[in-house]
Amino acid sequence: MFIDTHLHLVSRQLITYPWLTDVPALNRDWTYDEYESTAKRIGISGVLHMEVDCAPEFIETENAFVADLMARPGSLMRGAISSARPEAEDFTSFLDRLDPKVVKGIRRVLHVVPDELSQDTGFRANVGLIGKKGLPFDICVSQRQLELAIDLADACPNTAFVLDHCGVPDIAGDGYKDWEKSITRLAERPHVNAKISGISAYAAPDWTLETLRPYVEHIIESFGWGRVLWGSDSPVCTLNSSLDQWMAATQALIAGASETERAAFASGNAKRIWNIEHL
């Protein structure tokens, strides 16, 4: 049974998401009920909500939205990876307001902001504070920014990091060689983990298992089974596959793993990194 460490839910009446207008295929509500009906069928027994890069004034509303879902009887929802602005002057007070029963981690999307942001000393100091709170920080960068991710990890050695989407490889553009080198270097940092999440979205529409295999296998080889996790990246994965198809592809790609390796990847590592009570 899997813990999905990367689910996006969209509730447009409650929360504003400025970027959705540029992605018509995703610009609708994506509900928990819709997700749950598929998740329970394909072997997902717990899920973390990943922030959806909402307008900053709605960050705490989004976390409250997740808290309400967690309170449902029989809910799969185990917590929120909250959006945040580590560059903000009031970041410390924001951290202090977070409910640790709900917020299990933090993310600031970095591929939509200038590269200099993650290099700023104040930003890095606040990412360090995230680690002191016992929270991991998800790194969401494009392939060309992987060297920046390495610099950020080096600047914050006491914060646990999770690289989203295998570092967003340019699968469709055959960018494997440059991606491979950067991933190998990033994996040398023991406090960095890697999430194999929805990478079919970065391939051409006619992708096959063999299209994705080199990327998945290099991530596992580089980080080891003790530092890799699974995520759906639903609904973004639906740009090139269904949730069912992404899970089926994952199961096929790890078919040769041992029972211990599969358990670590499917749920064990997630429980440890995000301090999840998995019922």
Short mmCIF file of C-alpha atoms in Angstrom, two decimals:
data_model
loop_
_atom_site.label_atom_id
_atom_site.label_comp_id
_atom_site.label_asym_id
_atom_site.label_seq_id
_atom_site.Cartn_x
_atom_site.Cartn_y
_atom_site.Cartn_z
CA MET A 1 0.00 0.00 0.00
CA PHE A 2 1.29 3.43 -1.00
CA ILE A 3 1.37 6.83 0.65
CA ASP A 4 0.85 9.42 -2.06
CA THR A 5 3.19 12.25 -1.07
CA HIS A 6 2.08 14.67 -3.78
CA LEU A 7 -1.63 15.32 -4.29
CA HIS A 8 -2.96 18.70 -5.45
CA LEU A 9 -6.60 19.55 -4.79
CA VAL A 10 -8.21 22.61 -6.36
CA SER A 11 -11.15 24.46 -4.84
CA ARG A 12 -11.62 27.64 -6.85
CA GLN A 13 -14.54 29.00 -4.82
CA LEU A 14 -12.41 28.89 -1.69
CA ILE A 15 -8.90 29.65 -2.95
CA THR A 16 -7.35 31.66 -5.80
CA TYR A 17 -4.72 30.02 -8.04
CA PRO A 18 -3.35 32.66 -10.46
CA TRP A 19 -1.36 30.22 -12.63
CA LEU A 20 -4.30 27.98 -13.51
CA THR A 21 -5.61 30.37 -16.15
CA ASP A 22 -2.53 29.51 -18.23
CA VAL A 23 -3.21 25.75 -18.07
CA PRO A 24 -6.74 25.21 -19.41
CA ALA A 25 -6.51 21.41 -19.06
CA LEU A 26 -6.17 21.76 -15.29
CA ASN A 27 -8.32 24.84 -14.73
CA ARG A 28 -11.24 23.25 -12.91
CA ASP A 29 -11.99 21.99 -9.42
CA TRP A 30 -10.17 18.78 -8.47
CA THR A 31 -11.92 17.32 -5.44
CA TYR A 32 -10.88 14.95 -2.71
CA ASP A 33 -13.89 12.70 -3.39
CA GLU A 34 -12.89 12.36 -7.04
CA TYR A 35 -9.35 11.42 -6.07
CA GLU A 36 -10.33 9.05 -3.26
CA SER A 37 -12.52 6.88 -5.48
CA THR A 38 -9.49 6.05 -7.63
CA ALA A 39 -6.88 6.03 -4.85
CA LYS A 40 -8.62 3.33 -2.83
CA ARG A 41 -8.92 1.19 -5.94
CA ILE A 42 -5.22 1.32 -6.87
CA GLY A 43 -3.61 0.76 -3.48
CA ILE A 44 -3.18 4.23 -1.95
CA SER A 45 -3.84 4.12 1.79
CA GLY A 46 -2.65 7.58 2.82
CA VAL A 47 -1.96 10.92 1.16
CA LEU A 48 -0.24 14.24 1.75
CA HIS A 49 -1.71 17.33 0.15
CA MET A 50 0.86 19.35 -1.77
CA GLU A 51 0.28 23.09 -1.91
CA VAL A 52 -1.01 24.34 -5.27
CA ASP A 53 0.93 27.62 -5.50
CA CYS A 54 -2.15 29.60 -4.53
CA ALA A 55 -2.12 33.36 -4.10
CA PRO A 56 -0.10 34.08 -0.92
CA GLU A 57 -3.04 35.46 1.03
CA PHE A 58 -4.75 32.04 0.72
CA ILE A 59 -1.92 29.88 2.10
CA GLU A 60 -3.43 29.51 5.55
CA THR A 61 -6.88 28.98 4.02
CA GLU A 62 -5.44 26.09 2.01
CA ASN A 63 -3.98 24.53 5.16
CA ALA A 64 -7.33 24.84 6.92
CA PHE A 65 -8.96 23.19 3.90
CA VAL A 66 -6.62 20.21 4.35
CA ALA A 67 -7.31 20.10 8.09
CA ASP A 68 -11.04 19.77 7.35
CA LEU A 69 -10.34 16.84 5.02
CA MET A 70 -8.17 15.16 7.66
CA ALA A 71 -11.08 15.33 10.10
CA ARG A 72 -13.41 13.33 7.87
CA PRO A 73 -14.14 9.79 9.15
CA GLY A 74 -12.00 7.31 7.23
CA SER A 75 -10.08 10.04 5.41
CA LEU A 76 -6.90 9.12 3.56
CA MET A 77 -5.53 12.62 4.19
CA ARG A 78 -2.53 12.58 6.52
CA GLY A 79 -1.37 16.19 6.35
CA ALA A 80 -0.34 19.20 4.30
CA ILE A 81 2.89 20.26 2.68
CA SER A 82 2.25 23.97 3.04
CA SER A 83 3.12 26.76 0.68
CA ALA A 84 5.36 29.41 2.21
CA ARG A 85 7.39 32.50 1.42
CA PRO A 86 10.80 32.07 3.11
CA GLU A 87 11.83 35.39 1.58
CA ALA A 88 9.21 37.27 3.63
CA GLU A 89 10.15 39.38 6.64
CA ASP A 90 7.37 37.84 8.74
CA PHE A 91 8.31 34.25 7.91
CA THR A 92 9.17 33.35 11.52
CA SER A 93 5.71 34.32 12.73
CA PHE A 94 4.19 32.34 9.86
CA LEU A 95 6.10 29.24 10.97
CA ASP A 96 4.97 29.75 14.56
CA ARG A 97 1.30 29.83 13.50
CA LEU A 98 1.42 26.47 11.71
CA ASP A 99 -0.44 23.57 13.28
CA PRO A 100 2.07 20.69 13.53
CA LYS A 101 -0.78 18.18 13.52
CA VAL A 102 -1.68 19.36 10.01
CA VAL A 103 1.43 20.82 8.38
CA LYS A 104 4.07 18.14 7.81
CA GLY A 105 6.36 20.02 5.43
CA ILE A 106 6.97 23.24 3.48
CA ARG A 107 7.38 24.09 -0.20
CA ARG A 108 8.20 27.24 -2.15
CA VAL A 109 7.96 26.69 -5.92
CA LEU A 110 11.28 27.93 -7.31
CA HIS A 111 10.92 27.55 -11.07
CA VAL A 112 8.43 30.45 -11.18
CA VAL A 113 10.68 32.98 -9.44
CA PRO A 114 14.10 34.47 -10.29
CA ASP A 115 17.03 32.11 -9.74
CA GLU A 116 18.52 34.58 -7.29
CA LEU A 117 15.76 34.00 -4.75
CA SER A 118 17.11 30.66 -3.52
CA GLN A 119 20.59 32.19 -3.33
CA ASP A 120 19.52 35.00 -1.00
CA THR A 121 20.99 34.78 2.50
CA GLY A 122 17.69 35.63 4.17
CA PHE A 123 15.84 32.97 2.17
CA ARG A 124 18.45 30.38 3.11
CA ALA A 125 18.37 31.36 6.77
CA ASN A 126 14.62 30.81 6.82
CA VAL A 127 14.92 27.44 5.06
CA GLY A 128 17.30 26.61 7.89
CA LEU A 129 14.57 27.57 10.37
CA ILE A 130 12.23 25.13 8.63
CA GLY A 131 14.69 22.37 9.50
CA LYS A 132 14.90 23.55 13.12
CA LYS A 133 11.11 23.16 13.29
CA GLY A 134 11.57 19.54 12.26
CA LEU A 135 9.91 20.10 8.88
CA PRO A 136 11.31 18.99 5.50
CA PHE A 137 11.46 21.36 2.53
CA ASP A 138 10.33 20.22 -0.91
CA ILE A 139 12.57 21.44 -3.74
CA CYS A 140 10.54 22.20 -6.86
CA VAL A 141 12.93 23.30 -9.62
CA SER A 142 13.28 22.81 -13.36
CA GLN A 143 16.08 20.65 -14.73
CA ARG A 144 18.25 23.66 -15.51
CA GLN A 145 18.05 24.75 -11.85
CA LEU A 146 19.36 21.53 -10.32
CA GLU A 147 22.72 23.15 -9.61
CA LEU A 148 20.86 25.81 -7.61
CA ALA A 149 19.21 23.01 -5.65
CA ILE A 150 22.65 21.64 -4.82
CA ASP A 151 23.75 25.07 -3.58
CA LEU A 152 20.62 25.42 -1.42
CA ALA A 153 21.10 21.98 0.10
CA ASP A 154 24.72 22.79 0.91
CA ALA A 155 23.69 26.05 2.56
CA CYS A 156 21.13 24.30 4.81
CA PRO A 157 22.76 21.06 5.99
CA ASN A 158 20.37 20.63 8.91
CA THR A 159 17.17 20.78 6.85
CA ALA A 160 15.82 17.64 5.21
CA PHE A 161 15.04 18.19 1.53
CA VAL A 162 12.79 16.32 -0.88
CA LEU A 163 13.39 16.81 -4.61
CA ASP A 164 10.05 16.88 -6.43
CA HIS A 165 9.36 15.04 -9.69
CA CYS A 166 12.89 13.60 -10.06
CA GLY A 167 14.08 17.16 -10.67
CA VAL A 168 11.65 17.74 -13.57
CA PRO A 169 13.76 16.04 -16.27
CA ASP A 170 13.35 17.18 -19.86
CA ILE A 171 12.25 13.73 -21.01
CA ALA A 172 10.50 14.93 -24.13
CA GLY A 173 13.57 16.96 -25.12
CA ASP A 174 16.02 14.11 -24.45
CA GLY A 175 17.87 16.04 -21.75
CA TYR A 176 19.06 12.92 -19.94
CA LYS A 177 22.84 13.47 -19.87
CA ASP A 178 22.80 16.88 -18.18
CA TRP A 179 20.06 15.76 -15.79
CA GLU A 180 21.93 12.58 -14.87
CA LYS A 181 25.10 14.46 -13.88
CA SER A 182 23.25 16.93 -11.67
CA ILE A 183 21.17 14.21 -10.00
CA THR A 184 24.30 12.21 -9.20
CA ARG A 185 25.83 15.26 -7.50
CA LEU A 186 22.67 16.18 -5.61
CA ALA A 187 22.29 12.63 -4.29
CA GLU A 188 25.72 12.91 -2.63
CA ARG A 189 24.01 15.09 -0.02
CA PRO A 190 22.62 12.63 2.58
CA HIS A 191 19.94 15.06 3.77
CA VAL A 192 18.33 15.19 0.30
CA ASN A 193 15.63 12.71 -0.74
CA ALA A 194 13.96 12.25 -4.12
CA LYS A 195 10.32 11.93 -5.05
CA ILE A 196 9.37 9.85 -8.08
CA SER A 197 6.18 11.71 -8.86
CA GLY A 198 4.21 12.03 -12.05
CA ILE A 199 7.17 12.23 -14.44
CA SER A 200 5.03 11.03 -17.34
CA ALA A 201 3.97 14.70 -17.53
CA TYR A 202 7.47 15.60 -18.79
CA ALA A 203 7.52 12.99 -21.56
CA ALA A 204 5.89 13.08 -24.97
CA PRO A 205 2.27 11.88 -25.08
CA ASP A 206 3.33 8.56 -26.62
CA TRP A 207 5.65 7.64 -23.71
CA THR A 208 6.16 4.03 -22.73
CA LEU A 209 7.71 2.31 -19.70
CA GLU A 210 11.05 2.31 -21.48
CA THR A 211 10.82 6.08 -21.90
CA LEU A 212 10.64 6.56 -18.13
CA ARG A 213 12.84 3.67 -17.01
CA PRO A 214 16.28 5.38 -17.26
CA TYR A 215 15.10 8.28 -15.12
CA VAL A 216 13.48 6.17 -12.43
CA GLU A 217 16.39 3.74 -12.28
CA HIS A 218 18.99 6.51 -12.05
CA ILE A 219 17.10 8.19 -9.20
CA ILE A 220 16.94 4.91 -7.27
CA GLU A 221 20.56 4.05 -8.03
CA SER A 222 21.72 7.51 -6.92
CA PHE A 223 19.64 7.98 -3.77
CA GLY A 224 19.13 4.37 -2.74
CA TRP A 225 15.88 2.78 -1.58
CA GLY A 226 16.15 4.56 1.78
CA ARG A 227 15.74 8.04 0.25
CA VAL A 228 13.16 7.63 -2.51
CA LEU A 229 9.41 8.20 -2.27
CA TRP A 230 6.35 7.99 -4.48
CA GLY A 231 3.87 10.67 -5.43
CA SER A 232 1.08 10.90 -7.97
CA ASP A 233 1.34 14.61 -8.78
CA SER A 234 -2.37 14.35 -9.48
CA PRO A 235 -3.91 16.11 -11.35
CA VAL A 236 -0.77 17.33 -13.18
CA CYS A 237 -0.01 13.74 -14.13
CA THR A 238 -3.28 13.70 -16.10
CA LEU A 239 -1.68 15.91 -18.75
CA ASN A 240 -0.08 12.73 -20.15
CA SER A 241 -1.56 9.84 -18.17
CA SER A 242 -4.33 8.94 -15.76
CA LEU A 243 -3.67 8.36 -12.07
CA ASP A 244 -4.29 4.65 -12.68
CA GLN A 245 -1.75 4.57 -15.51
CA TRP A 246 0.92 6.33 -13.47
CA MET A 247 0.49 3.85 -10.62
CA ALA A 248 0.58 0.92 -13.06
CA ALA A 249 3.77 2.29 -14.64
CA THR A 250 5.34 2.70 -11.20
CA GLN A 251 4.50 -0.87 -10.20
CA ALA A 252 6.03 -2.18 -13.42
CA LEU A 253 9.20 -0.08 -13.01
CA ILE A 254 9.87 -1.38 -9.48
CA ALA A 255 8.85 -4.97 -10.18
CA GLY A 256 12.36 -6.23 -9.46
CA ALA A 257 12.62 -4.64 -6.01
CA SER A 258 12.64 -6.70 -2.84
CA GLU A 259 9.74 -6.60 -0.39
CA THR A 260 11.82 -4.43 1.96
CA GLU A 261 12.76 -2.01 -0.82
CA ARG A 262 9.16 -1.72 -2.01
CA ALA A 263 7.91 -1.06 1.54
CA ALA A 264 10.45 1.73 2.06
CA PHE A 265 9.59 3.37 -1.25
CA ALA A 266 5.82 2.96 -0.98
CA SER A 267 5.34 4.21 2.57
CA GLY A 268 8.19 3.70 5.03
CA ASN A 269 10.37 6.60 3.91
CA ALA A 270 7.38 8.95 3.77
CA LYS A 271 6.33 8.08 7.32
CA ARG A 272 9.83 8.89 8.55
CA ILE A 273 10.48 12.07 6.58
CA TRP A 274 7.10 13.71 7.22
CA ASN A 275 6.35 12.13 10.61
CA ILE A 276 3.14 10.59 9.34
CA GLU A 277 0.82 8.56 11.50
CA HIS A 278 -0.28 6.03 8.92
CA LEU A 279 -3.51 4.32 10.00
#
